[in-house]
């Protein structure tokens, strides 16, 4: 698989048809169409029965709107949309997905670079956002592909692009260059899906035809997991894993990882799960995908909850090492979206394990991304406090610690930063630093601060 670089020359005038299927997406349709303006050569919206203003808004924005009678088959609807496309490449994103403008502008250059090469699909990052538009998870998708008759979607739900003529289509890797942002896993969107039961019915219909379809069993587990039906979710994931082929025959590596990761999370949520039961699943998981960082992240989270900090530290460090080594193309979806939490847990583990040097390093790494993480700063200052107590004269004194913080993380001329540091020092029980920091305030400021901290 070739990796797609950012520097390129445009050799032709290949064009893009943007396609999507929609139903009652008036909240998302404007953003879904806006990213393609000036980038794509046509916008095709296939409506499957909207009762809101989705069609009206799409037409106002200049999209070609077609109507498709819903037949409980996402692949059929998407293939209908593809059939209406007339240009060389297709970008088929859902209404709750979009490219940011910078990536949208790159996209046209990329397809033109690839037009005369033997590549048919572009792999991009798939970034899931939460309610605050913060990254929740990062995965991989192929939503941009060549408009060719032999490439169509299969399966009525959780559909996927497949060859209809036996030709082995080739991917190009643009995961580090292009990102599709997805808002469909916000709490509001998930509640809407739960209420309809549509996905569950379609999954059950697929399983009625093929009860040992390990991918569909995994998606059945997801439906129960999202409803917190943990017993049913565990049963579905365990059956999915038992039906999985040998690892070298796995076609969808992400679904393979998800079966294990979600099962590990179910076991974590069921707080009576024994370590033996949890690690049995973990060990089977790493047999299938030893490069997957999410398994060790899950194990780290499990051991933190059970206050087994040495084991947690080992697994969290391994998770970060695997992510750095292997990246997140088709793997490490959850760790990629929870880097901050991973570092927070790891710093706390190192502190509890009296590994103060690593605790300080991980805490500083995290604070350099956001210096106002109070819990992380408290852990850092607690490490300095313990070092002072344990090593006495060999440890950095409070004045040196204050100077270090001022040089590397905080502006000691800023009242906000000084108040923040003082609150953290007090929470950490770091009395000597508390006194040093108090000395940085004027008497009038200190009076105000003490009133605010009461």
Steps between C-alpha positions, in 0.01 A plus 500: 500500500640836397494790743366818350733794549397861516724630220370424154451629147157502339511296177132500395160639576337206681181605678305389806133419549395547861224253592298437813181330615286687752186491709395786730842664506401868500735554795805369309429539129636854460840414649503168312468683169706809585840331512466391135420842356769595250663156542259246352340528157154380607315426822251214503258459787281190511210544739345187649187658647569823688211677673702810597671771290793283385395491133411871492839602643691266268322641194562857617870417521503377141517125558338254262233332711367154421244292688547135589236286666650359818524120481698436821828487309773763536712342226213522250444870580871584473535307174203696362683824590816373329300419187409869468863617515662596170855597598820301542515486881236474771508638854220324687471644849197488728310814596667502843848492346715765336849601394647815647569758234877446490458127439220555250734714294768229507251237389462628146877505447529146635244346266664675207836363600351150518287516186762338275633263767370156591332600824128486556431609859648751742532411868437796730491552873149486650478729802206458737401813690309537826243765595775759555660412163797346676656185355341188645665235282698474175460224246542440125249509213492477121235752394672638190523259210510472124167502317515159338213252438676216680523680835182507706369467854391169650290411808176665611665659807862573593547489127845489341655561160571178312605376160215362289723369223778327694751776432723576800458871556797691642513753782725799543575613854412863579422446868760757604382751240119487493245476782125453489329639810199310632241625750279190492623362832398795716262413781210667319564301182533174691176558689323560169632172361403307813147626479445380144626138533553518123863387508424215738227367269727514195783322686261229614379460141862451384560245776183312413661431162848433638497434878878451517594829332762616750491860381122525538520332840746769599260772383223327697725525803544873430124555501464330838811677632358842408183410689707378798354151460831359617406131522361499146801699376746256658315203349507656152869597517604159629309327222651741245851416620426127492386533136799705384727334243874459546670837539666486159154471339351803676384752237377771738772547765316785671188290561728230639652750745162645595364158597779459752514862618128524564497161672785618724301814575191296586711295741642821647151645549388181671704575809492143632709374204803309625848577376525146361185548289612843376852388409374191320325730251798739489742216419279373219473855367875553473534163326278635223636855484827543692546846347170633644550757778137511614525162675772626733315826557196294610718288729656814649157642572389171661802483730475867597142440611614206712796700644756263350723784393814306404304293247315809382827688444641214295196477272458874453866541407470214254187658348680829436804319358280303258319814388829680436643200315198398289289814469123483486426383148235228549590477871525681834170679446418561864848579633538756221201687640598454865866597503442755774328247725774243431771744611294604804459138611865423429627798701278395792620139475864607502434714807335210683788273397751758635639533149524876550727575205254353247210659685660842454579435132149382411337783696714765329428350157130530571519849649683624192184423303271662759659669798167541679443130571463528875506127581819453298672796664404366844660165413815677378528712815429195716798329335724798582364502857573130553847544351566787741380291795691188395829641370534809717798711393545299178155602377416824323383755754167680465660817359670297227170322420319835475771636270483186285122531464536868412762433234332201335124510550359809669528877490573609855414856403146384428262519797293219350802267476620581852154434646479174307840386629414599856174302495684194362776523761244519777310198361828306475582578863828655382541746787847632414395581142179657629707742707731582208202570274332719762814713493435578133180693579472857623320537836192633320504210251549251780196635684292461187639151436433378853141622477459321167647176635281491811 
